[in-house]
Short mmCIF file of C-alpha atoms in Angstrom, two decimals:
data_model
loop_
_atom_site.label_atom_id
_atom_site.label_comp_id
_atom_site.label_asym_id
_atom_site.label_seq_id
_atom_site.Cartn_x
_atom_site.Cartn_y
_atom_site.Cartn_z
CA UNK N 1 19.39 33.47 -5.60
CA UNK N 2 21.44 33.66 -2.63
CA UNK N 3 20.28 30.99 -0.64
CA UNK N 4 20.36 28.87 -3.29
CA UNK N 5 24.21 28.12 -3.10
CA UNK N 6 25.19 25.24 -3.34
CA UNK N 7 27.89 24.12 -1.28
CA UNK N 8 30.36 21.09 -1.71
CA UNK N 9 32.33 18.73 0.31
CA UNK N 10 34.64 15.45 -0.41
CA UNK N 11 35.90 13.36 2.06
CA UNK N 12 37.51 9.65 1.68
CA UNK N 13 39.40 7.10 3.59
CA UNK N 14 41.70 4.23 2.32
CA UNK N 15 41.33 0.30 4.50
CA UNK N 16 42.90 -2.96 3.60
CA UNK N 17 39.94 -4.34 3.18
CA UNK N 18 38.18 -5.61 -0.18
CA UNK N 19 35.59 -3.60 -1.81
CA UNK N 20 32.71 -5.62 -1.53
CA UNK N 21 33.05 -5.83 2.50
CA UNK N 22 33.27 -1.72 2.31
CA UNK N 23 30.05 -1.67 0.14
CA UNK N 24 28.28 -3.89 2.53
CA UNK N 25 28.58 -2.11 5.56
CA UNK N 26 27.64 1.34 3.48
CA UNK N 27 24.50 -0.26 2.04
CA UNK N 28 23.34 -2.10 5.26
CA UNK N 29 22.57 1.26 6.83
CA UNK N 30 20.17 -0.49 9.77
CA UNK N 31 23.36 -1.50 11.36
CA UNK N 32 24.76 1.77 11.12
CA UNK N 33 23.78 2.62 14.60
CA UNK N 34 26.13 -0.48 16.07
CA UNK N 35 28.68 0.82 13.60
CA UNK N 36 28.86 4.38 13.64
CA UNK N 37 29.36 7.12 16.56
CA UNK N 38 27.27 9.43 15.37
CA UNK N 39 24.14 7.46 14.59
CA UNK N 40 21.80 6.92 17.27
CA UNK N 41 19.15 4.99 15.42
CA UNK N 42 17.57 3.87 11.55
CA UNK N 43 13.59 2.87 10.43
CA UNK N 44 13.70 1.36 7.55
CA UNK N 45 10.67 3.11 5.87
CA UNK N 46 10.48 0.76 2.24
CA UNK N 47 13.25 -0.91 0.21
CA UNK N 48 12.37 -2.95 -3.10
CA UNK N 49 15.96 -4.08 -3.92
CA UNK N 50 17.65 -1.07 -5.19
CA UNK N 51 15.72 2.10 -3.90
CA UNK N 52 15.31 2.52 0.15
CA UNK N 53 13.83 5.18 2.39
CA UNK N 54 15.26 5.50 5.92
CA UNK N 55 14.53 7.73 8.89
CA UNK N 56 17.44 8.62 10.68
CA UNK N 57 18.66 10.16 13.68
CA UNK N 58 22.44 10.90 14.35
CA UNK N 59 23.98 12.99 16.68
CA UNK N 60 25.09 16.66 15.41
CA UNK N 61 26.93 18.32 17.80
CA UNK N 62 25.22 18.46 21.55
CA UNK N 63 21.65 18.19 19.54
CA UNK N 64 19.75 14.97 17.97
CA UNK N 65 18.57 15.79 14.59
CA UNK N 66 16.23 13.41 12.32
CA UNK N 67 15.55 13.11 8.77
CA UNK N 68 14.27 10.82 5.95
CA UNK N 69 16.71 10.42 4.05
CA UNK N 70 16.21 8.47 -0.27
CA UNK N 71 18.71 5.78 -1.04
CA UNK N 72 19.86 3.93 -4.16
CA UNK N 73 21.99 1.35 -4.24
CA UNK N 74 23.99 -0.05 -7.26
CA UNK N 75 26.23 -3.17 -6.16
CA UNK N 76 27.47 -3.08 -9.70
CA UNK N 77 29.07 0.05 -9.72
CA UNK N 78 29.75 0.21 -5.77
CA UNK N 79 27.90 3.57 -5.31
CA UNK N 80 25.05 4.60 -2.91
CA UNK N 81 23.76 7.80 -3.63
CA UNK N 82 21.19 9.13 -0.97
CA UNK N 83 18.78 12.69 -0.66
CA UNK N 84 17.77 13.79 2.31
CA UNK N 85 13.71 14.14 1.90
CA UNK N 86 13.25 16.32 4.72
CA UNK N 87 16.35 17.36 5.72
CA UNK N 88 16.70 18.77 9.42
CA UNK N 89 16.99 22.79 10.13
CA UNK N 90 19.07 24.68 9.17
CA UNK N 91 19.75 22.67 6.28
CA UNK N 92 17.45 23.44 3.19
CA UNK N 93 18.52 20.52 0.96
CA UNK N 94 21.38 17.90 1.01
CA UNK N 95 22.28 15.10 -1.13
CA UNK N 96 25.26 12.87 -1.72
CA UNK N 97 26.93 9.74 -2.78
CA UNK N 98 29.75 6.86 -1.42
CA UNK N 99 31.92 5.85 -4.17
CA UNK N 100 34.23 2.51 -3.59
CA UNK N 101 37.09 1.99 -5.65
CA UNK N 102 38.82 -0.96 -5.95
CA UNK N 103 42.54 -0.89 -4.98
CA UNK N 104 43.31 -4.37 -5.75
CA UNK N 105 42.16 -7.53 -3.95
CA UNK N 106 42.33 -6.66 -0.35
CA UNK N 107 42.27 -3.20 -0.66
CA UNK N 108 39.75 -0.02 -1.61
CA UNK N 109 39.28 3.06 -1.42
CA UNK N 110 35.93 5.29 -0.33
CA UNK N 111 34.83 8.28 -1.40
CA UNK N 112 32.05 10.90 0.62
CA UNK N 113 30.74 13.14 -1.42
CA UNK N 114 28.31 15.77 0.26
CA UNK N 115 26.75 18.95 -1.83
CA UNK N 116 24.20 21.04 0.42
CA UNK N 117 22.13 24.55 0.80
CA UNK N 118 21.30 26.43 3.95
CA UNK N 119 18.01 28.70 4.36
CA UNK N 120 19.31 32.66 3.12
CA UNK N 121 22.69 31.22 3.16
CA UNK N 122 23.48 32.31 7.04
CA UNK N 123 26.96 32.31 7.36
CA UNK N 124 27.32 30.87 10.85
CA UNK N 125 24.53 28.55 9.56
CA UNK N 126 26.30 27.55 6.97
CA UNK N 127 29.75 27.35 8.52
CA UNK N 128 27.72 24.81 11.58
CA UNK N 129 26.49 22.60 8.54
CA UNK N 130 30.19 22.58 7.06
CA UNK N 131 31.61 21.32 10.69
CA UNK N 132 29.03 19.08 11.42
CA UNK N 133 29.18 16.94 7.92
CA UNK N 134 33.29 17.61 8.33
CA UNK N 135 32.82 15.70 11.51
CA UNK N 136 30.40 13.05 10.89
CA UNK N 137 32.34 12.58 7.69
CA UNK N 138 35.08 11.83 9.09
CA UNK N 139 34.00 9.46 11.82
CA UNK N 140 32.45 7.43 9.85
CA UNK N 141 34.67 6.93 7.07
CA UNK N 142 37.81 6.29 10.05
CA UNK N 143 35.40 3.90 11.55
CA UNK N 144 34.34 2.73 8.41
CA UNK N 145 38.21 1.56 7.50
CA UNK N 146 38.54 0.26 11.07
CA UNK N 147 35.37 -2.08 10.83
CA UNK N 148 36.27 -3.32 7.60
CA UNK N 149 39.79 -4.40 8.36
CA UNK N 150 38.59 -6.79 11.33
CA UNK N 151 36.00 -8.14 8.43
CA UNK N 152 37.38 -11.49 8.81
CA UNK N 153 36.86 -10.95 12.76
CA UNK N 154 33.52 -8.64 12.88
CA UNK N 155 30.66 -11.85 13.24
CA UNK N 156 32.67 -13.16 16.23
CA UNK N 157 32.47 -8.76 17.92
CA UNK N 158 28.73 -8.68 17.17
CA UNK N 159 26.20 -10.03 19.42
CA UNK N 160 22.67 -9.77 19.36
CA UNK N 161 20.17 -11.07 21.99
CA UNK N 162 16.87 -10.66 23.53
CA UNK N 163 14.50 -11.56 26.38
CA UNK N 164 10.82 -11.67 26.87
CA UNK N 165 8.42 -11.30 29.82
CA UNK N 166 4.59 -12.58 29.20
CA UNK N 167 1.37 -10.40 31.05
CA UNK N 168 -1.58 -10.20 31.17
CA UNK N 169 -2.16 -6.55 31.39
CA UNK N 170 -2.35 -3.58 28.83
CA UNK N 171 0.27 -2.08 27.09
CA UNK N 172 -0.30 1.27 28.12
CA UNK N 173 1.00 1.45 31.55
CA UNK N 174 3.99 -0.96 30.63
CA UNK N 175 5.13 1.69 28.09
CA UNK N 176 4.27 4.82 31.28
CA UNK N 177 7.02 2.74 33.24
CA UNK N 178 9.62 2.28 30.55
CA UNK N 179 9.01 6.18 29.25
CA UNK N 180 9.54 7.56 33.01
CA UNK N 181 13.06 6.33 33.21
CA UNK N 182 13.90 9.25 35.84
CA UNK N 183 11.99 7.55 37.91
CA UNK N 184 13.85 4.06 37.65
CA UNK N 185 16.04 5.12 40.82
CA UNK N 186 13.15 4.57 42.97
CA UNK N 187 11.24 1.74 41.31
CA UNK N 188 14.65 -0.72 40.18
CA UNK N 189 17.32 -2.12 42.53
CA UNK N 190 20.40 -2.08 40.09
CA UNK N 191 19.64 1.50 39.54
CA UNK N 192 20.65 4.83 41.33
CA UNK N 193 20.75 7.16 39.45
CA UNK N 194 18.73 8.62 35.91
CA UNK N 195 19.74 12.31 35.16
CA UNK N 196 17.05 12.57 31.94
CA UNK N 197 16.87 15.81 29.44
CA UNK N 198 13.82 15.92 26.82
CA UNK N 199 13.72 18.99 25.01
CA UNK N 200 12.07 17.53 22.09
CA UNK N 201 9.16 15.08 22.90
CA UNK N 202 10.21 11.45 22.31
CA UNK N 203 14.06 12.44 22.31
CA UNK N 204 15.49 11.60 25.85
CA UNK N 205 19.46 12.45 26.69
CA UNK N 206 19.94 9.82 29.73
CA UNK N 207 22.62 9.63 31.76
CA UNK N 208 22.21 6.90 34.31
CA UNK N 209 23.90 4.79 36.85
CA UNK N 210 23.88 1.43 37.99
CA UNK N 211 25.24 -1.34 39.75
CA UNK N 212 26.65 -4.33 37.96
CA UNK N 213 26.10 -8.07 39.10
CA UNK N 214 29.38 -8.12 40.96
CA UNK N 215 28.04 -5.27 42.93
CA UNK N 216 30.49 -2.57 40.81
CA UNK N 217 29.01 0.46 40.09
CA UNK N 218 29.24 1.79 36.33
CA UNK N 219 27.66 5.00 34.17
CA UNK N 220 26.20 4.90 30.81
CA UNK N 221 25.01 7.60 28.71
CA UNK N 222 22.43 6.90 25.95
CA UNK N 223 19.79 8.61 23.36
CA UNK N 224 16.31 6.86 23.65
CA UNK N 225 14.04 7.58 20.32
CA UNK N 226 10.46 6.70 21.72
CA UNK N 227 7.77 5.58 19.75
CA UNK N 228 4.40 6.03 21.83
CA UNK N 229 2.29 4.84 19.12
CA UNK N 230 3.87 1.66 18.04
CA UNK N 231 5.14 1.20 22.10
CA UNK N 232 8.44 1.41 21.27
CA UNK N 233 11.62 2.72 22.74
CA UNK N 234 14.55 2.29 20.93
CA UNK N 235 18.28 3.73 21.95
CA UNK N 236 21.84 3.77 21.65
CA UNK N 237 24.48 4.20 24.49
CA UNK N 238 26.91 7.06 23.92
CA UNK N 239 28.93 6.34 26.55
CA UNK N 240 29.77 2.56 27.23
CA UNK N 241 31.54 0.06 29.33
CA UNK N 242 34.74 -1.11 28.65
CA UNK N 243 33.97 -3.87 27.12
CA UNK N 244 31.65 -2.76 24.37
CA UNK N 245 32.45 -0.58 21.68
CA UNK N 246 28.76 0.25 20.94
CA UNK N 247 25.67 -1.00 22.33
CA UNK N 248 22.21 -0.48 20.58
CA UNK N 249 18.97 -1.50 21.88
CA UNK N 250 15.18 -1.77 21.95
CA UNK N 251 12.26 -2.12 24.34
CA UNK N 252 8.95 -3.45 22.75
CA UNK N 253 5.90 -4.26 23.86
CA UNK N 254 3.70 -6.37 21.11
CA UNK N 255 -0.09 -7.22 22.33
CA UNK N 256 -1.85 -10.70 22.00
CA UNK N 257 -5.13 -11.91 22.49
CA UNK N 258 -4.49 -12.11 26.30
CA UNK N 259 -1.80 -9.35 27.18
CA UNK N 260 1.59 -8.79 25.73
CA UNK N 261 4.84 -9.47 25.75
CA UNK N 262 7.64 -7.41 26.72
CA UNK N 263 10.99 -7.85 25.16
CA UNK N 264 13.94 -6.22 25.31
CA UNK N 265 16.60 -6.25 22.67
CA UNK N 266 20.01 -5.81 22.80
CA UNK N 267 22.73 -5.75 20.03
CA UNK N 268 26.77 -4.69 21.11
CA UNK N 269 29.84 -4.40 18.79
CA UNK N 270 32.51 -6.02 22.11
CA UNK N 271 35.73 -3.80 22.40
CA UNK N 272 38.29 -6.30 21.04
CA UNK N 273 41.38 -4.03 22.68
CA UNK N 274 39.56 -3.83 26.17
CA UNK N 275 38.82 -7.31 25.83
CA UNK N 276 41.88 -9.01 28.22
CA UNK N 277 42.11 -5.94 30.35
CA UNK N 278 38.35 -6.59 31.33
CA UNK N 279 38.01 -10.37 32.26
CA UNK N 280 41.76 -11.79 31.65
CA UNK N 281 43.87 -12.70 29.32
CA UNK N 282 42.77 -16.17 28.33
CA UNK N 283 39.52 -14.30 26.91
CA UNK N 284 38.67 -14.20 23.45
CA UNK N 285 35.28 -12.82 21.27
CA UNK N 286 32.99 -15.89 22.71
CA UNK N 287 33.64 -15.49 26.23
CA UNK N 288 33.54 -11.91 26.46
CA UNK N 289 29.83 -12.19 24.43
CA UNK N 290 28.56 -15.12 26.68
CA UNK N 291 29.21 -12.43 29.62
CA UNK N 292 28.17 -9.36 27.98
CA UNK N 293 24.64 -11.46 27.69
CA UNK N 294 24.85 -12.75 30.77
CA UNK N 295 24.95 -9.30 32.60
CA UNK N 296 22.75 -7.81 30.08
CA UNK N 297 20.21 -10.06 30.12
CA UNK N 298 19.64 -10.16 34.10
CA UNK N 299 19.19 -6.03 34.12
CA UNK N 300 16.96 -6.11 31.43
CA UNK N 301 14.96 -9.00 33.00
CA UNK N 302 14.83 -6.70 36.07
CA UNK N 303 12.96 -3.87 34.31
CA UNK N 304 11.32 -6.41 32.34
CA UNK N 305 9.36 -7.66 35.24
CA UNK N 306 8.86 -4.74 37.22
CA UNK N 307 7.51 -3.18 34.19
CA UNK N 308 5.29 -5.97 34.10
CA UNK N 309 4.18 -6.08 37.74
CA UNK N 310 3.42 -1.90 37.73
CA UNK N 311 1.37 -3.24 34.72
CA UNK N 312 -0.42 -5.38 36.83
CA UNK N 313 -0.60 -3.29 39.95
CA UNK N 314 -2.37 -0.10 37.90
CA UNK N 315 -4.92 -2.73 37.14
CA UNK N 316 -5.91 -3.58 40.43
CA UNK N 317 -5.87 0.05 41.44
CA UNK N 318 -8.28 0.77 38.70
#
């Protein structure tokens, strides 16, 4: 049958790097978000050792699509080979593998191997799913190299961090405030302006702007996966400061006996060429971090707790 075609690609990059740091930021795919452009966020769905299912959702073109996707992982041979369950339109089944090959000590090589089929075979279908995996491919195996050759450097770039507020108030309207983001400009000080597209419930393309704690003002751009159900909102910036070469995040709201708590999560890969341009040139990995959390950590704090007080306020109103 036609539309049964199967159609092939191979892509591969060579880092000075060893193998076994290649393999472990291929296999780690939770992190992938942090690591990788076009991955916006990862579930981790089960994982016994070996055999993992993930949902994912990655940028593809101007569009966010989603998928859960099989993995197996053999650290003995250095493969992952992964299926796509339910692969996202137009796509009608894709599966693949990465390959690392040992190059000597402190180098490897990795291979992306991709073998799809579109519904009836639609040319321009088809031709879309070649670019996009072309693309992604490509991204992630440069970024891939790029990563791995600062391994020795990478702990000190990542930073992860979080802050909680404690109420006593329902969940429900704490989640209504952090969903509405267009309407932050009116309800948060540090914010001006929240330019929000939603085409697909849950998926939110925000572009937003906001004042910094030395009064500068600064745009982000970020996807925002929400999770009604489990009160979750979880995102990644497209479009960062300076300073950060990535910056994933997470607002949660877990109930007690009392109330909840409201935390917001934060992890950022720092921008180790921006680095002295940004705050100086005695700077290095530790200082830039302790300020990244700094300012972080006092806008989030800010939504935090007037998240918390509209909490409280829809109380009283009821």
């Amino acid at each position: 049958m036609s539309d049964a075609r199967v159609h092939r690609t191979v892509h591969e990059v060579i880092a000075a790097a060893p193998a076994g740091v290649m393999y472990g930021l291929i296999a780690d795919a939770t992190r992938w978000p942090l690591f990788f452009q076009p991955c916006v966020h990862v579930e981790q769905l089960d994982f016994d050792g070996q055999r993992e299912r993930l949902r994912m959702w990655v940028t593809a073109g101007e569009s966010v699509k989603s998928w859960v996707s099989s993995r197996h992982l053999d650290v003995e041979r250095l493969r992952v080979e992964f299926t796509h369950d339910l692969p996202a339109a137009p796509t009608r089944s894709m599966s693949g593998v990465w390959t690392v090959v040992p190059l000597g000590e402190h180098a490897s090589k990795v291979i992306l191997q991709h073998a799809f089929t579109v519904a009836r075979n639609v040319p321009a279908d088809v031709a879309w799913v070649e670019q996009v995996t072309r693309d992604n491919s490509r991204a992630q195996l440069d970024r891939l190299a790029e990563l791995a050759e600062r391994w020795t450097r990478l702990d000190d770039l990542v930073w992860s961090f979080e802050d909680t507020v404690r109420v006593d108030a329902p969940g429900e309207p704490v989640f209504d405030f952090l969903y509405r983001v267009r309407d932050w400009p009116a309800e948060l000080p540090h914010v001006n302006r929240a330019d929000l597209v939603e085409d697909e419930p849950g998926v939110q393309l925000l572009s937003m702007g906001s004042l910094s704690l030395d009064g500068g003002a600064h745009s982000t751009e970020s996807v925002r996966i929400c999770f009604p159900a489990t009160q979750r909102i979880c995102y990644k910036q497209t479009r960062t400061s300076p300073l950060l070469a990535a910056h994933t995040g997470e607002w949660s709201i877990e109930p007690d006996e009392r109330g909840v708590n409201l935390t917001a999560r934060h992890s950022v890969l720092l921008c180790e060429e921006n680095m002295h341009s940004v705050l100086g040139e005695d700077t290095d990995a530790v200082r830039a971090g302790r300020h990244v959390r700094e300012a972080m950590g006092q806008a989030s704090l800010s939504v935090l707790r007037h998240a918390a007080q509209y909490a409280i306020d829809s109380i009283h109103v009821l």
